[in-house]
């Protein structure tokens, strides 16, 4: 009699431990894949600064500030310009949605910015990121559906975007007059 109660208690305890282990395994959040980390800056011993973008252009040139561990701050007098990278190494072909994490600055007057991609055969597509209804000073994760661009700026030799063969990415203004103030934090592929 005592042995069967002991055996029963042992089975109940084993069942509880298995349930707790299963809950811990399912509760672990999936990690997002950071495609561009706008907070990462590193100064080499040679003095060279490694930043998450390669260039800035037009009215944004010399108006992009690096804030290590915080992001890339754009404070430009107009939306005529941008920043970007040629020959990116991000693995964007493994997802259909990305999220741009950003904060709209208090001095921002622009209504939107754009994220664009160009593949090796010349196809350029862009996704408009509207600031309508977004509060200044608050962090947002703006989802971008890569299967539905806002505009195909240039068709390439082969129709559609080849995400496996990217030539460039850019974040740029909407080419309007109002000034832009935005802190870019990261571009991520959300967990599946």
mmCIF file of C-alpha atoms in Angstrom:
data_model
loop_
_atom_site.group_PDB
_atom_site.id
_atom_site.type_symbol
_atom_site.label_atom_id
_atom_site.label_comp_id
_atom_site.label_asym_id
_atom_site.label_seq_id
_atom_site.Cartn_x
_atom_site.Cartn_y
_atom_site.Cartn_z
ATOM 1 C CA UNK A 1 0.000 0.000 0.000
ATOM 2 C CA UNK A 2 2.785 2.443 0.967
ATOM 3 C CA UNK A 3 4.738 1.510 -2.172
ATOM 4 C CA UNK A 4 1.790 2.266 -4.473
ATOM 5 C CA UNK A 5 1.255 5.684 -2.822
ATOM 6 C CA UNK A 6 4.951 6.435 -3.147
ATOM 7 C CA UNK A 7 4.900 5.329 -6.775
ATOM 8 C CA UNK A 8 1.775 7.422 -7.444
ATOM 9 C CA UNK A 9 3.353 10.498 -5.807
ATOM 10 C CA UNK A 10 6.508 9.963 -7.854
ATOM 11 C CA UNK A 11 4.510 9.771 -11.096
ATOM 12 C CA UNK A 12 2.596 12.939 -10.227
ATOM 13 C CA UNK A 13 5.863 14.762 -9.429
ATOM 14 C CA UNK A 14 7.442 13.568 -12.694
ATOM 15 C CA UNK A 15 4.368 14.755 -14.620
ATOM 16 C CA UNK A 16 4.533 18.190 -12.987
ATOM 17 C CA UNK A 17 8.223 18.526 -13.786
ATOM 18 C CA UNK A 18 7.588 17.607 -17.434
ATOM 19 C CA UNK A 19 4.780 20.186 -17.652
ATOM 20 C CA UNK A 20 6.976 22.899 -16.125
ATOM 21 C CA UNK A 21 9.818 22.055 -18.546
ATOM 22 C CA UNK A 22 7.412 22.213 -21.490
ATOM 23 C CA UNK A 23 6.112 25.610 -20.343
ATOM 24 C CA UNK A 24 9.649 26.970 -20.049
ATOM 25 C CA UNK A 25 10.485 25.793 -23.559
ATOM 26 C CA UNK A 26 7.393 27.364 -25.102
ATOM 27 C CA UNK A 27 7.720 30.581 -23.101
ATOM 28 C CA UNK A 28 11.181 31.421 -24.473
ATOM 29 C CA UNK A 29 10.645 34.278 -26.929
ATOM 30 C CA UNK A 30 11.979 33.885 -30.448
ATOM 31 C CA UNK A 31 14.813 36.262 -31.274
ATOM 32 C CA UNK A 32 14.384 38.835 -33.986
ATOM 33 C CA UNK A 33 16.964 38.989 -36.758
ATOM 34 C CA UNK A 34 18.613 42.429 -36.763
ATOM 35 C CA UNK A 35 19.299 43.314 -40.412
ATOM 36 C CA UNK A 36 20.683 46.826 -39.833
ATOM 37 C CA UNK A 37 21.725 47.976 -36.358
ATOM 38 C CA UNK A 38 21.749 51.773 -36.437
ATOM 39 C CA UNK A 39 23.079 51.828 -32.850
ATOM 40 C CA UNK A 40 26.340 50.074 -33.748
ATOM 41 C CA UNK A 41 29.405 52.261 -34.161
ATOM 42 C CA UNK A 42 32.976 51.217 -33.665
ATOM 43 C CA UNK A 43 36.205 53.177 -33.858
ATOM 44 C CA UNK A 44 39.174 51.166 -35.082
ATOM 45 C CA UNK A 45 42.684 51.734 -33.727
ATOM 46 C CA UNK A 46 43.511 53.410 -37.016
ATOM 47 C CA UNK A 47 40.852 56.040 -36.264
ATOM 48 C CA UNK A 48 38.457 54.735 -38.917
ATOM 49 C CA UNK A 49 34.839 54.759 -37.744
ATOM 50 C CA UNK A 50 32.660 51.823 -38.731
ATOM 51 C CA UNK A 51 29.013 52.847 -38.944
ATOM 52 C CA UNK A 52 25.835 51.052 -40.017
ATOM 53 C CA UNK A 53 25.527 52.972 -43.291
ATOM 54 C CA UNK A 54 28.032 53.802 -46.004
ATOM 55 C CA UNK A 55 27.028 57.272 -47.169
ATOM 56 C CA UNK A 56 24.613 60.175 -46.752
ATOM 57 C CA UNK A 57 23.583 62.436 -49.608
ATOM 58 C CA UNK A 58 21.981 65.729 -50.714
ATOM 59 C CA UNK A 59 20.436 67.795 -47.864
ATOM 60 C CA UNK A 60 21.071 64.981 -45.358
ATOM 61 C CA UNK A 61 24.822 65.093 -45.994
ATOM 62 C CA UNK A 62 26.599 66.215 -42.821
ATOM 63 C CA UNK A 63 23.246 66.212 -40.977
ATOM 64 C CA UNK A 64 23.386 62.599 -39.807
ATOM 65 C CA UNK A 65 24.818 62.125 -36.312
ATOM 66 C CA UNK A 66 26.065 58.928 -34.788
ATOM 67 C CA UNK A 67 24.925 58.264 -31.230
ATOM 68 C CA UNK A 68 26.620 55.029 -30.069
ATOM 69 C CA UNK A 69 24.209 52.554 -28.441
ATOM 70 C CA UNK A 70 21.252 54.887 -29.199
ATOM 71 C CA UNK A 71 20.940 55.117 -32.980
ATOM 72 C CA UNK A 72 21.521 57.247 -36.034
ATOM 73 C CA UNK A 73 20.007 60.718 -35.727
ATOM 74 C CA UNK A 74 18.903 62.527 -38.876
ATOM 75 C CA UNK A 75 18.457 66.285 -38.390
ATOM 76 C CA UNK A 76 18.097 67.685 -41.899
ATOM 77 C CA UNK A 77 16.555 70.945 -43.075
ATOM 78 C CA UNK A 78 14.475 69.143 -45.737
ATOM 79 C CA UNK A 79 13.338 65.698 -46.808
ATOM 80 C CA UNK A 80 15.591 65.977 -49.868
ATOM 81 C CA UNK A 81 18.294 63.444 -49.137
ATOM 82 C CA UNK A 82 19.027 60.203 -47.390
ATOM 83 C CA UNK A 83 21.545 57.640 -46.247
ATOM 84 C CA UNK A 84 22.345 54.154 -47.449
ATOM 85 C CA UNK A 85 24.732 51.405 -48.336
ATOM 86 C CA UNK A 86 25.875 49.788 -51.560
ATOM 87 C CA UNK A 87 26.484 46.035 -51.632
ATOM 88 C CA UNK A 88 24.643 45.248 -48.388
ATOM 89 C CA UNK A 89 25.215 41.937 -46.635
ATOM 90 C CA UNK A 90 21.859 41.603 -44.871
ATOM 91 C CA UNK A 91 19.832 38.414 -45.364
ATOM 92 C CA UNK A 92 16.513 40.042 -46.215
ATOM 93 C CA UNK A 93 15.502 37.253 -48.616
ATOM 94 C CA UNK A 94 14.464 34.991 -45.727
ATOM 95 C CA UNK A 95 11.506 37.132 -44.634
ATOM 96 C CA UNK A 96 8.456 38.767 -46.190
ATOM 97 C CA UNK A 97 8.142 41.470 -43.526
ATOM 98 C CA UNK A 98 10.638 43.770 -41.847
ATOM 99 C CA UNK A 99 10.181 46.376 -39.130
ATOM 100 C CA UNK A 100 11.938 49.728 -38.993
ATOM 101 C CA UNK A 101 12.391 50.786 -35.362
ATOM 102 C CA UNK A 102 12.586 54.561 -34.950
ATOM 103 C CA UNK A 103 11.739 57.594 -32.843
ATOM 104 C CA UNK A 104 10.306 60.767 -34.393
ATOM 105 C CA UNK A 105 12.109 63.821 -32.993
ATOM 106 C CA UNK A 106 10.362 66.790 -31.386
ATOM 107 C CA UNK A 107 11.587 69.157 -34.130
ATOM 108 C CA UNK A 108 10.324 66.931 -36.974
ATOM 109 C CA UNK A 109 7.936 68.556 -39.463
ATOM 110 C CA UNK A 110 8.128 65.887 -42.194
ATOM 111 C CA UNK A 111 5.119 63.661 -42.789
ATOM 112 C CA UNK A 112 7.058 60.590 -43.954
ATOM 113 C CA UNK A 113 10.329 58.971 -44.985
ATOM 114 C CA UNK A 114 11.023 56.101 -47.383
ATOM 115 C CA UNK A 115 12.908 52.810 -47.258
ATOM 116 C CA UNK A 116 14.169 51.609 -50.633
ATOM 117 C CA UNK A 117 15.925 48.558 -52.032
ATOM 118 C CA UNK A 118 17.657 48.070 -55.369
ATOM 119 C CA UNK A 119 18.679 44.712 -56.811
ATOM 120 C CA UNK A 120 21.578 43.942 -59.154
ATOM 121 C CA UNK A 121 19.520 44.176 -62.351
ATOM 122 C CA UNK A 122 18.354 47.716 -61.522
ATOM 123 C CA UNK A 123 14.912 47.146 -59.990
ATOM 124 C CA UNK A 124 14.302 49.788 -57.317
ATOM 125 C CA UNK A 125 11.315 49.575 -54.987
ATOM 126 C CA UNK A 126 10.427 51.784 -52.051
ATOM 127 C CA UNK A 127 8.150 51.620 -49.022
ATOM 128 C CA UNK A 128 6.648 54.810 -47.622
ATOM 129 C CA UNK A 129 6.757 55.210 -43.837
ATOM 130 C CA UNK A 130 4.035 57.653 -42.867
ATOM 131 C CA UNK A 131 4.275 59.573 -39.589
ATOM 132 C CA UNK A 132 0.513 60.279 -39.570
ATOM 133 C CA UNK A 133 -0.938 59.593 -36.128
ATOM 134 C CA UNK A 134 2.476 58.875 -34.554
ATOM 135 C CA UNK A 135 3.599 60.792 -31.459
ATOM 136 C CA UNK A 136 6.942 62.515 -31.257
ATOM 137 C CA UNK A 137 9.455 61.118 -28.789
ATOM 138 C CA UNK A 138 7.962 57.617 -28.740
ATOM 139 C CA UNK A 139 9.632 54.499 -30.171
ATOM 140 C CA UNK A 140 7.745 52.771 -32.985
ATOM 141 C CA UNK A 141 8.176 49.503 -34.881
ATOM 142 C CA UNK A 142 6.911 50.248 -38.392
ATOM 143 C CA UNK A 143 6.086 47.039 -40.315
ATOM 144 C CA UNK A 144 6.971 46.944 -44.015
ATOM 145 C CA UNK A 145 5.480 44.207 -46.203
ATOM 146 C CA UNK A 146 8.249 43.355 -48.669
ATOM 147 C CA UNK A 147 5.746 41.687 -50.995
ATOM 148 C CA UNK A 148 3.887 45.007 -51.493
ATOM 149 C CA UNK A 149 6.062 48.058 -52.124
ATOM 150 C CA UNK A 150 4.543 51.548 -52.104
ATOM 151 C CA UNK A 151 6.201 52.361 -55.411
ATOM 152 C CA UNK A 152 8.450 50.731 -57.979
ATOM 153 C CA UNK A 153 10.821 53.602 -58.749
ATOM 154 C CA UNK A 154 12.641 51.770 -61.551
ATOM 155 C CA UNK A 155 11.813 48.462 -63.190
ATOM 156 C CA UNK A 156 14.855 46.280 -63.742
ATOM 157 C CA UNK A 157 15.719 43.954 -66.580
ATOM 158 C CA UNK A 158 13.833 41.177 -64.773
ATOM 159 C CA UNK A 159 10.424 42.035 -63.240
ATOM 160 C CA UNK A 160 10.224 42.119 -59.437
ATOM 161 C CA UNK A 161 12.756 42.527 -56.652
ATOM 162 C CA UNK A 162 15.430 39.853 -56.263
ATOM 163 C CA UNK A 163 16.042 39.963 -52.497
ATOM 164 C CA UNK A 164 18.942 37.488 -52.812
ATOM 165 C CA UNK A 165 20.901 39.893 -55.027
ATOM 166 C CA UNK A 166 20.589 43.323 -53.437
ATOM 167 C CA UNK A 167 22.731 46.141 -54.772
ATOM 168 C CA UNK A 168 21.722 48.876 -52.311
ATOM 169 C CA UNK A 169 19.391 50.003 -49.533
ATOM 170 C CA UNK A 170 18.490 53.579 -48.608
ATOM 171 C CA UNK A 171 16.431 55.464 -46.065
ATOM 172 C CA UNK A 172 15.524 58.818 -47.528
ATOM 173 C CA UNK A 173 13.168 61.702 -47.152
ATOM 174 C CA UNK A 174 10.002 62.145 -49.148
ATOM 175 C CA UNK A 175 11.635 65.084 -51.003
ATOM 176 C CA UNK A 176 9.335 67.650 -49.407
ATOM 177 C CA UNK A 177 10.407 70.942 -47.818
ATOM 178 C CA UNK A 178 9.696 70.360 -44.082
ATOM 179 C CA UNK A 179 12.682 69.437 -41.908
ATOM 180 C CA UNK A 180 13.317 65.859 -40.800
ATOM 181 C CA UNK A 181 14.286 64.797 -37.297
ATOM 182 C CA UNK A 182 14.225 61.054 -36.725
ATOM 183 C CA UNK A 183 16.313 58.604 -34.699
ATOM 184 C CA UNK A 184 16.832 55.349 -36.624
ATOM 185 C CA UNK A 185 17.390 52.416 -34.246
ATOM 186 C CA UNK A 186 17.273 49.194 -36.278
ATOM 187 C CA UNK A 187 15.740 47.292 -39.165
ATOM 188 C CA UNK A 188 14.665 43.810 -38.094
ATOM 189 C CA UNK A 189 13.029 40.689 -39.434
ATOM 190 C CA UNK A 190 10.494 39.869 -36.708
ATOM 191 C CA UNK A 191 10.512 36.404 -35.146
ATOM 192 C CA UNK A 192 8.343 33.822 -36.885
#
